[in-house]
Tab-separated table of C-alpha atoms and ligand atoms in Angstrom:
chain	number	residue	atom	x	y	z
E	1	MET	CA	0.000	0.000	0.000
E	2	LYS	CA	1.485	3.309	-1.063
E	3	PHE	CA	0.226	6.563	0.421
E	4	GLY	CA	0.865	9.775	-1.501
E	5	GLY	CA	1.695	13.214	-0.114
E	6	THR	CA	-1.868	14.451	0.399
E	7	SER	CA	-2.909	11.150	1.983
E	8	VAL	CA	-0.319	11.765	4.720
E	9	GLY	CA	-0.636	15.576	4.516
E	10	ASN	CA	-1.347	16.168	8.208
E	11	ILE	CA	-1.570	14.279	11.511
E	12	ASP	CA	-5.268	13.438	11.152
E	13	ARG	CA	-4.659	12.060	7.715
E	14	ILE	CA	-1.782	9.925	8.940
E	15	LYS	CA	-4.080	8.549	11.659
E	16	ASN	CA	-6.647	7.875	8.958
E	17	VAL	CA	-4.055	5.940	6.931
E	18	ALA	CA	-3.358	3.826	10.018
E	19	GLN	CA	-7.088	2.972	10.092
E	20	ILE	CA	-7.026	1.975	6.399
E	21	ILE	CA	-4.110	-0.348	7.147
E	22	LYS	CA	-5.877	-1.754	10.219
E	23	LYS	CA	-8.879	-2.637	8.097
E	24	SER	CA	-6.728	-4.363	5.507
E	25	ILE	CA	-5.030	-6.434	8.218
E	26	LYS	CA	-8.493	-7.532	9.389
E	27	ASP	CA	-9.142	-8.680	5.813
E	28	GLY	CA	-6.210	-11.038	6.264
E	29	ASN	CA	-3.464	-9.150	4.437
E	30	LYS	CA	0.208	-8.770	5.221
E	31	ILE	CA	1.159	-5.223	4.464
E	32	ILE	CA	4.109	-3.155	3.391
E	33	ALA	CA	3.262	0.539	3.572
E	34	VAL	CA	5.280	2.884	1.361
E	35	VAL	CA	4.896	6.565	2.127
E	36	SER	CA	5.565	9.873	0.394
E	37	ALA	CA	6.588	13.003	2.229
E	38	MET	CA	3.730	15.154	3.605
E	39	SER	CA	2.373	17.271	0.758
E	40	GLY	CA	4.587	20.289	0.136
E	41	ALA	CA	7.420	18.939	2.305
E	42	THR	CA	9.719	17.984	-0.568
E	43	ASN	CA	9.238	21.364	-2.228
E	44	ASP	CA	9.967	23.126	1.081
E	45	LEU	CA	13.230	21.224	1.443
E	46	LEU	CA	14.167	22.038	-2.144
E	47	LYS	CA	13.476	25.704	-1.524
E	48	LYS	CA	15.777	25.700	1.492
E	49	ALA	CA	18.548	24.084	-0.528
E	50	ASN	CA	18.158	26.767	-3.181
E	51	GLU	CA	18.392	29.443	-0.512
E	52	ILE	CA	21.727	27.987	0.605
E	53	SER	CA	23.107	27.842	-2.911
E	54	ASN	CA	21.895	27.758	-6.479
E	55	ASN	CA	24.587	25.177	-6.997
E	56	PHE	CA	23.625	22.892	-4.095
E	57	SER	CA	25.565	19.605	-3.937
E	58	ASP	CA	23.702	16.693	-5.566
E	59	GLU	CA	24.747	14.296	-2.828
E	60	GLU	CA	23.482	16.588	-0.061
E	61	HIS	CA	20.344	17.252	-2.104
E	62	ASP	CA	19.419	13.578	-1.981
E	63	LEU	CA	20.205	13.318	1.704
E	64	LEU	CA	18.060	16.384	2.392
E	65	LEU	CA	15.049	15.357	0.267
E	66	SER	CA	15.029	11.810	1.618
E	67	THR	CA	14.160	13.146	5.086
E	68	GLY	CA	10.595	14.047	4.062
E	69	GLU	CA	9.686	10.389	3.703
E	70	GLN	CA	11.560	9.435	6.877
E	71	VAL	CA	9.304	11.788	8.845
E	72	THR	CA	6.066	10.294	7.510
E	73	SER	CA	7.352	6.732	7.949
E	74	ALA	CA	8.031	7.228	11.649
E	75	LEU	CA	4.747	9.070	12.192
E	76	LEU	CA	2.715	6.381	10.447
E	77	SER	CA	4.497	3.577	12.237
E	78	GLY	CA	3.903	5.395	15.527
E	79	ALA	CA	0.209	5.763	14.695
E	80	LEU	CA	-0.055	2.029	13.995
E	81	ILE	CA	1.701	1.124	17.225
E	82	ASP	CA	-0.736	3.410	19.026
E	83	LEU	CA	-3.542	1.263	17.567
E	84	LYS	CA	-1.802	-1.803	19.057
E	85	ILE	CA	-0.627	-2.937	15.645
E	86	LYS	CA	2.936	-4.210	15.410
E	87	SER	CA	4.808	-1.914	13.073
E	88	LYS	CA	8.411	-1.257	12.094
E	89	THR	CA	9.967	1.301	9.809
E	90	LEU	CA	12.820	0.061	7.678
E	91	MET	CA	14.939	2.756	6.076
E	92	SER	CA	16.327	1.946	2.642
E	93	TRP	CA	19.859	1.469	4.007
E	94	GLN	CA	18.568	-1.054	6.551
E	95	ILE	CA	16.954	-3.233	3.900
E	96	PRO	CA	18.891	-2.356	1.683
E	97	ILE	CA	17.241	-0.936	-1.435
E	98	ILE	CA	20.104	-0.553	-3.902
E	99	THR	CA	20.039	2.082	-6.628
E	100	GLN	CA	22.154	2.872	-9.627
E	101	GLY	CA	22.756	6.049	-11.593
E	102	GLY	CA	23.484	9.639	-10.631
E	103	HIS	CA	22.027	11.474	-7.673
E	104	LYS	CA	18.536	13.036	-8.030
E	105	ASN	CA	17.556	10.502	-10.674
E	106	SER	CA	18.741	7.068	-9.595
E	107	ARG	CA	16.786	3.895	-10.240
E	108	ILE	CA	16.165	0.930	-7.997
E	109	ILE	CA	18.066	-2.141	-9.179
E	110	SER	CA	17.581	-4.526	-6.264
E	111	VAL	CA	15.821	-5.003	-2.956
E	112	ASN	CA	17.023	-7.442	-0.323
E	113	THR	CA	13.771	-8.914	0.944
E	114	GLU	CA	15.190	-10.890	3.865
E	115	LYS	CA	14.578	-8.395	6.668
E	116	ILE	CA	11.218	-7.318	5.277
E	117	LYS	CA	10.038	-10.928	5.153
E	118	LYS	CA	11.273	-11.580	8.669
E	119	PHE	CA	9.109	-8.766	10.033
E	120	LEU	CA	6.118	-9.686	7.860
E	121	ASP	CA	6.310	-13.258	9.135
E	122	GLN	CA	6.179	-11.907	12.692
E	123	LYS	CA	2.971	-10.067	11.746
E	124	TYR	CA	4.503	-6.616	11.580
E	125	VAL	CA	3.398	-3.938	9.174
E	126	VAL	CA	6.620	-2.854	7.490
E	127	VAL	CA	6.683	0.881	6.754
E	128	ILE	CA	9.179	1.964	4.106
E	129	PRO	CA	9.982	5.517	3.002
E	130	GLY	CA	9.443	5.888	-0.741
E	131	PHE	CA	11.537	7.779	-3.263
E	132	GLN	CA	14.988	6.640	-2.063
E	133	GLY	CA	17.676	4.004	-1.792
E	134	ILE	CA	21.394	3.732	-1.308
E	135	ASN	CA	23.971	3.617	-4.070
E	136	GLU	CA	27.232	1.713	-4.484
E	137	ASN	CA	29.028	4.309	-2.336
E	138	MET	CA	26.549	3.710	0.510
E	139	ASN	CA	25.178	7.197	0.009
E	140	ILE	CA	21.474	7.946	0.117
E	141	SER	CA	20.026	8.478	-3.335
E	142	THR	CA	16.647	9.656	-4.589
E	143	ILE	CA	14.879	8.288	-7.636
E	144	GLY	CA	13.160	11.289	-9.246
E	145	ARG	CA	10.136	13.385	-8.291
E	146	GLY	CA	7.043	11.322	-7.678
E	147	GLY	CA	9.339	8.340	-7.094
E	148	SER	CA	7.409	6.773	-4.209
E	149	ASP	CA	5.213	5.074	-6.805
E	150	ALA	CA	8.336	3.450	-8.242
E	151	THR	CA	9.388	2.290	-4.756
E	152	ALA	CA	5.971	0.685	-4.227
E	153	VAL	CA	6.014	-1.103	-7.578
E	154	ALA	CA	9.605	-2.311	-7.051
E	155	LEU	CA	8.695	-3.732	-3.628
E	156	ALA	CA	5.558	-5.385	-5.021
E	157	LYS	CA	7.725	-7.033	-7.645
E	158	CYS	CA	10.547	-8.179	-5.364
E	159	LEU	CA	8.161	-9.539	-2.718
E	160	ASN	CA	5.830	-11.130	-5.211
E	161	ALA	CA	2.916	-9.160	-3.804
E	162	GLN	CA	-0.615	-10.017	-4.798
E	163	HIS	CA	-1.082	-6.459	-5.964
E	164	CYS	CA	-0.017	-2.883	-5.316
E	165	GLU	CA	-2.452	-0.272	-3.978
E	166	ILE	CA	-1.766	3.390	-4.689
E	167	TYR	CA	-3.694	5.650	-2.288
E	168	THR	CA	-4.227	9.222	-3.408
E	169	ASP	CA	-6.562	12.225	-3.099
E	170	VAL	CA	-8.788	11.349	-6.059
E	171	ASP	CA	-11.177	8.420	-6.429
E	172	GLY	CA	-9.191	6.787	-9.228
E	173	VAL	CA	-8.250	7.364	-12.846
E	174	PHE	CA	-10.800	9.458	-14.728
E	175	THR	CA	-11.861	9.493	-18.385
E	176	THR	CA	-10.410	12.992	-18.542
E	177	ASN	CA	-9.392	15.677	-16.073
E	178	PRO	CA	-12.575	16.432	-14.037
E	179	GLU	CA	-11.397	20.032	-13.675
E	180	MET	CA	-11.591	20.402	-17.451
E	181	ASN	CA	-14.827	18.513	-17.930
E	182	ILE	CA	-17.408	18.012	-15.190
E	183	ARG	CA	-18.753	14.974	-17.027
E	184	ALA	CA	-15.531	13.037	-16.486
E	185	LYS	CA	-16.131	9.620	-14.935
E	186	LYS	CA	-14.052	7.209	-12.955
E	187	ILE	CA	-12.663	4.297	-14.977
E	188	ASP	CA	-13.092	0.877	-13.337
E	189	LYS	CA	-10.391	-0.958	-15.279
E	190	ILE	CA	-7.653	0.320	-17.541
E	191	SER	CA	-4.812	-1.533	-19.267
E	192	TYR	CA	-1.149	-0.779	-18.613
E	193	ASP	CA	-0.703	0.617	-22.123
E	194	GLU	CA	-3.691	2.906	-21.824
E	195	MET	CA	-2.610	4.071	-18.376
E	196	LEU	CA	0.879	4.714	-19.671
E	197	GLU	CA	-0.529	6.940	-22.401
E	198	MET	CA	-2.794	8.725	-19.913
E	199	ALA	CA	0.023	9.194	-17.404
E	200	SER	CA	2.580	10.443	-19.889
E	201	LEU	CA	-0.018	12.859	-21.257
E	202	GLY	CA	-0.604	14.492	-17.934
E	203	ALA	CA	-3.096	12.376	-15.978
E	204	LYS	CA	-1.145	12.895	-12.777
E	205	VAL	CA	-2.369	9.941	-10.747
E	206	MET	CA	0.808	7.883	-11.110
E	207	GLN	CA	4.372	8.474	-12.187
E	208	SER	CA	4.516	7.115	-15.738
E	209	SER	CA	7.792	5.198	-15.376
E	210	SER	CA	6.276	3.247	-12.486
E	211	VAL	CA	3.308	2.299	-14.686
E	212	GLN	CA	5.812	0.990	-17.201
E	213	SER	CA	7.558	-1.043	-14.553
E	214	ALA	CA	4.219	-2.472	-13.332
E	215	MET	CA	3.464	-3.430	-16.928
E	216	LEU	CA	6.828	-5.141	-17.491
E	217	ASN	CA	6.393	-7.148	-14.305
E	218	GLU	CA	2.627	-7.638	-14.635
E	219	ILE	CA	1.868	-6.219	-11.213
E	220	GLU	CA	-1.762	-5.326	-10.764
E	221	VAL	CA	-2.115	-1.795	-9.468
E	222	TYR	CA	-5.226	-0.449	-7.748
E	223	VAL	CA	-5.560	3.318	-7.546
E	224	LYS	CA	-7.796	4.357	-4.646
E	225	SER	CA	-8.806	7.337	-2.553
E	226	SER	CA	-7.543	7.473	1.010
E	227	PHE	CA	-10.389	9.830	1.925
E	228	LYS	CA	-13.394	7.857	0.681
E	229	ASP	CA	-14.081	4.163	0.859
E	230	VAL	CA	-15.058	3.764	-2.800
E	231	LYS	CA	-13.942	1.388	-5.494
E	232	GLY	CA	-10.952	2.811	-7.348
E	233	THR	CA	-9.385	1.990	-10.702
E	234	LYS	CA	-7.619	-1.275	-11.491
E	235	ILE	CA	-4.641	-1.142	-13.813
E	236	LEU	CA	-4.046	-4.542	-15.355
E	237	ASN	CA	-3.352	-6.579	-18.428
E	238	GLN	CA	-5.423	-5.829	-21.521
E	239	ASN	CA	-6.656	-9.427	-21.770
E	240	LYS	CA	-8.371	-9.046	-18.386
E	241	ILE	CA	-10.582	-6.260	-19.683
E	242	SER	CA	-13.619	-6.649	-21.893
E	243	TYR	CA	-13.994	-3.493	-23.880
E	244	GLU	CA	-17.488	-2.080	-24.128
E	245	LYS	CA	-16.228	1.293	-25.242
E	246	VAL	CA	-13.846	2.091	-28.046
E	247	ILE	CA	-12.233	4.946	-26.150
E	248	THR	CA	-11.162	4.664	-22.530
E	249	GLY	CA	-9.962	8.180	-21.888
E	250	ILE	CA	-9.046	11.580	-23.269
E	251	ALA	CA	-5.821	13.308	-22.343
E	252	TYR	CA	-4.293	16.617	-23.315
E	253	THR	CA	-1.273	18.817	-22.741
E	254	LEU	CA	-1.167	22.513	-21.951
E	255	ASP	CA	2.547	23.084	-22.387
E	256	ASP	CA	3.360	22.293	-25.999
E	257	SER	CA	4.709	24.382	-28.840
E	258	LYS	CA	4.965	23.644	-32.540
E	259	ILE	CA	7.692	24.402	-35.052
E	260	THR	CA	7.473	23.898	-38.811
E	261	LEU	CA	10.379	24.122	-41.205
E	262	GLN	CA	8.921	24.865	-44.592
E	263	SER	CA	10.556	23.628	-47.780
E	264	VAL	CA	13.570	21.776	-46.479
E	265	GLN	CA	15.515	19.690	-48.963
E	266	ASP	CA	14.261	16.151	-49.353
E	267	ARG	CA	17.485	14.165	-49.093
E	268	PRO	CA	19.004	11.668	-46.654
E	269	GLY	CA	20.460	13.236	-43.543
E	270	VAL	CA	18.192	16.258	-43.294
E	271	ALA	CA	16.008	14.932	-40.464
E	272	SER	CA	19.070	13.905	-38.505
E	273	SER	CA	20.632	17.367	-38.925
E	274	ILE	CA	17.450	18.936	-37.555
E	275	PHE	CA	17.187	16.741	-34.481
E	276	LYS	CA	20.866	16.270	-33.584
E	277	PRO	CA	21.375	19.757	-32.111
E	278	LEU	CA	18.126	19.385	-30.144
E	279	TYR	CA	19.429	16.150	-28.676
E	280	GLU	CA	22.733	17.833	-27.851
E	281	LYS	CA	20.871	20.523	-25.929
E	282	ASN	CA	18.788	17.897	-24.110
E	283	ILE	CA	15.528	19.024	-25.677
E	284	ILE	CA	12.792	16.408	-25.811
E	285	VAL	CA	10.914	16.279	-29.086
E	286	ASP	CA	7.437	14.781	-29.121
E	287	MET	CA	5.295	14.730	-32.274
E	288	ILE	CA	7.228	14.657	-35.542
E	289	VAL	CA	5.462	14.931	-38.887
E	290	GLN	CA	7.180	15.059	-42.260
E	291	ASN	CA	5.076	15.718	-45.327
E	292	ILE	CA	5.391	13.571	-48.414
E	293	SER	CA	7.357	15.595	-50.926
E	294	ALA	CA	5.280	16.304	-54.012
E	295	ASP	CA	8.233	17.083	-56.263
E	296	ASN	CA	10.874	14.872	-54.622
E	297	LEU	CA	12.896	18.006	-53.937
E	298	LYS	CA	11.368	19.796	-50.980
E	299	THR	CA	9.361	18.810	-47.957
E	300	ASP	CA	8.028	20.307	-44.690
E	301	VAL	CA	8.945	19.058	-41.232
E	302	THR	CA	6.792	19.811	-38.184
E	303	PHE	CA	7.577	18.882	-34.602
E	304	THR	CA	6.603	19.810	-31.066
E	305	VAL	CA	8.688	20.604	-27.992
E	306	LYS	CA	7.703	21.664	-24.493
E	307	ARG	CA	6.942	25.361	-24.237
E	308	SER	CA	9.821	25.812	-21.791
E	309	ASP	CA	12.214	24.741	-24.581
E	310	PHE	CA	10.535	26.849	-27.265
E	311	ASN	CA	12.920	29.826	-27.379
E	312	LYS	CA	16.002	27.612	-27.253
E	313	THR	CA	14.606	25.518	-30.103
E	314	ILE	CA	13.847	28.538	-32.294
E	315	ASP	CA	17.429	29.759	-31.835
E	316	ILE	CA	18.817	26.359	-32.766
E	317	MET	CA	16.650	26.178	-35.890
E	318	ASN	CA	17.638	29.685	-36.986
E	319	ASN	CA	21.278	28.673	-36.663
E	320	LEU	CA	20.599	25.724	-38.965
E	321	LYS	CA	19.000	27.841	-41.628
E	322	SER	CA	22.065	28.455	-43.804
E	323	ASN	CA	22.973	24.794	-43.622
E	324	LEU	CA	19.553	23.303	-44.314
E	325	ASN	CA	18.336	25.926	-46.723
E	326	PHE	CA	14.725	25.821	-45.623
E	327	GLU	CA	12.487	28.610	-46.802
E	328	LYS	CA	10.608	29.593	-43.690
E	329	LEU	CA	10.235	28.797	-40.005
E	330	ILE	CA	6.654	28.852	-38.751
E	331	SER	CA	6.001	28.519	-35.043
E	332	ASN	CA	3.184	28.538	-32.544
E	333	ASN	CA	3.846	28.300	-28.818
E	334	LYS	CA	0.257	27.956	-27.663
E	335	VAL	CA	-0.761	24.542	-28.931
E	336	SER	CA	-2.170	21.515	-27.142
E	337	LYS	CA	-1.837	17.858	-27.920
E	338	LEU	CA	-5.222	16.209	-27.560
E	339	SER	CA	-5.395	12.419	-27.537
E	340	VAL	CA	-8.119	9.828	-27.496
E	341	ILE	CA	-6.834	6.617	-25.931
E	342	GLY	CA	-8.371	3.174	-26.020
E	343	ALA	CA	-7.344	-0.397	-26.714
E	344	GLY	CA	-10.839	-0.832	-28.156
E	345	MET	CA	-9.735	1.011	-31.285
E	346	ILE	CA	-7.467	-1.890	-32.293
E	347	THR	CA	-10.526	-3.764	-33.533
E	348	PHE	CA	-12.951	-0.935	-34.149
E	349	PRO	CA	-12.989	1.036	-37.418
E	350	GLY	CA	-13.807	4.713	-37.859
E	351	VAL	CA	-12.317	6.183	-34.680
E	352	ALA	CA	-10.162	8.699	-36.546
E	353	TYR	CA	-13.077	9.715	-38.729
E	354	LYS	CA	-15.340	10.189	-35.715
E	355	MET	CA	-12.740	12.298	-33.942
E	356	PHE	CA	-11.963	14.548	-36.912
E	357	ASP	CA	-15.621	14.910	-37.809
E	358	ALA	CA	-16.533	15.998	-34.271
E	359	LEU	CA	-13.732	18.567	-34.217
E	360	SER	CA	-14.671	19.926	-37.622
E	361	LYS	CA	-18.270	20.424	-36.517
E	362	LYS	CA	-16.900	22.651	-33.765
E	363	ASN	CA	-14.786	24.473	-36.309
E	364	ILE	CA	-11.587	23.385	-34.570
E	365	ASN	CA	-8.628	23.188	-36.911
E	366	ILE	CA	-6.217	20.255	-36.671
E	367	LEU	CA	-2.577	21.310	-37.003
E	368	ALA	CA	-0.941	17.875	-36.997
E	369	ILE	CA	-1.925	14.253	-36.446
E	370	THR	CA	-0.049	11.237	-35.091
E	371	THR	CA	-1.269	7.800	-34.078
E	372	SER	CA	-0.217	4.654	-32.271
E	373	GLU	CA	-2.050	1.371	-32.014
E	374	ILE	CA	-4.181	2.581	-29.123
E	375	LYS	CA	-4.078	6.366	-29.477
E	376	ILE	CA	-4.874	9.153	-31.900
E	377	SER	CA	-3.335	12.519	-31.121
E	378	VAL	CA	-4.053	15.819	-32.783
E	379	LEU	CA	-2.428	19.159	-32.270
E	380	ILE	CA	-4.837	22.077	-31.889
E	381	ASP	CA	-4.692	25.682	-30.727
E	382	GLU	CA	-4.750	25.662	-26.944
E	383	ILE	CA	-7.636	28.106	-26.849
E	384	ASN	CA	-9.915	25.344	-28.185
E	385	ILE	CA	-8.966	22.687	-25.667
E	386	GLN	CA	-11.940	22.819	-23.307
E	387	ASP	CA	-14.422	22.751	-26.157
E	388	ALA	CA	-12.545	19.918	-27.875
E	389	VAL	CA	-12.314	17.775	-24.729
E	390	SER	CA	-16.005	18.058	-23.920
E	391	THR	CA	-17.000	17.396	-27.545
E	392	LEU	CA	-14.915	14.228	-27.802
E	393	HIS	CA	-15.906	13.100	-24.313
E	394	HIS	CA	-19.500	13.229	-25.473
E	395	VAL	CA	-18.980	11.764	-28.946
E	396	PHE	CA	-17.075	8.762	-27.590
E	397	ASP	CA	-19.784	8.015	-25.072
E	398	LEU	CA	-17.768	8.833	-21.949
E	399	ASP	CA	-20.116	11.413	-20.330
H	1	LIG	N1	8.197	13.267	-2.032
H	1	LIG	C1	8.660	13.008	-3.372
H	1	LIG	C2	8.155	14.096	-4.305
H	1	LIG	O1	7.464	15.007	-3.884
H	1	LIG	C3	8.322	11.652	-3.851
H	1	LIG	C4	6.844	11.318	-3.954
H	1	LIG	O2	6.007	12.017	-3.388
H	1	LIG	O3	6.496	10.342	-4.631
H	1	LIG	O4	8.472	14.078	-5.466
H	2	MG	MG1	3.644	11.899	-5.188
C-alpha cells in the first residue's frame, strides 16, 4: 500500500491511513506501507537548498530530500503502534534498497527482501519511506520526483505481492481531467498501455515510469482514494478487460509548442541534422510529422517541444537555416496535444473519422496528427482545448 503526499498531509490524515491499514489487516493481508513526504514537504526542502546555494551539492540534495519520507514513515508507524498494531519502519539502508545512476535521478536495481520478510512473518506492518535508496558508495540516493510510486512497484515485484495499492486524493483514474470537464467519470479498469498513455499525457495519478515497470512485471495496481471508501481503478493486463467502449480516456497537454520548417531539402540526412542539435541541448521532441514531398525536392517538417524549450529551439533552428536551406520557419507556442486513448480502437474502425468529424463540426482546426495502435493525437490551438475535450468526451460516449 502506497500513500501519496496528500494522503499523509497532516496528523489526522496519517491517523486515517493507520485505520485503512488496520482494516486491511483484518481482511487477512500482510502489508508493506510505502509513504511519500507530507504534501509540500519535498518542495519546502528544495526551496531551502536553493536558498543555501543555487549550486547545491547533488549528494546533499538527496540526503536532504530523503528526510521528508523518513518523517512520515516514523509518524505512520507510531500511529499504527498506538492502535496496538505491530509496526516497524525500515529505512532503505537497513533493507537495503540498492540504486544505480546519478544522484537526483537514480533507479532501484535490487531489494534485499530478507529483513522485510522476517518482520512480515512476525505479523509486523513494514513501513518503508518511498523515493529513495542507497547507491554503491553507501550514500542515500533519490529516484526522481514522484518516485514513491516506483518504490511501491519495485517492492511489489521483489516480494511477489498479490497487488499494489496506490492511495491518493482522487477516487481513481478518470476518463479525462474532471477540472476540465465536469462529465468526467471514474474508470473501473484500464490496461497498462492505456494508463501509460494517460500518465505520460498528464493524468497525474501515477508516475509514468512506475506504470511501465508495473506493466513489465505484470503487477496489478489499484488506484484508490484514502479519503473515501469507494472502489478505485484497477490497472491490469489488456486481456483481463472486456472493452465495451472504443475509447477509454481523453488526455491533453497545456505546455506544448509547434515548429514547422517549410521547404527543407528532401534528401538523406536532413532529419538527422534537424534533431541532432536538439538532442545535444537535451531538448525532448514529441510529435514529428514530415510531409510527403510532391516534387521529390522539398518537404516540410513539423515537430513539437515543451513550451519551456521553445525559445532555445527557435534559436537552434535559426542557426541551422544556412545549412539546411529551408524557406521559412513557422512557429506557434500555444498549442495543445489532444489524444483519445483506447485499446478498443485496435478492432474498431472509424475512430479517426469520428474524432476529426466531431472537431470539424466545432470548427476546430487540426494542425498535426499522429497515431499509435491505441491512441490518436491531434495538435490544436490551446484556446480550443476545453471545447474539444467536452465534444470528444460526449462523442465517444464517456459522459
Ligand atoms: N516526495 C517526493 C516528491 O514530492 C516523492 C513522492 O512524493 O512520490 O516528489
Ligand atoms: Mg507523489
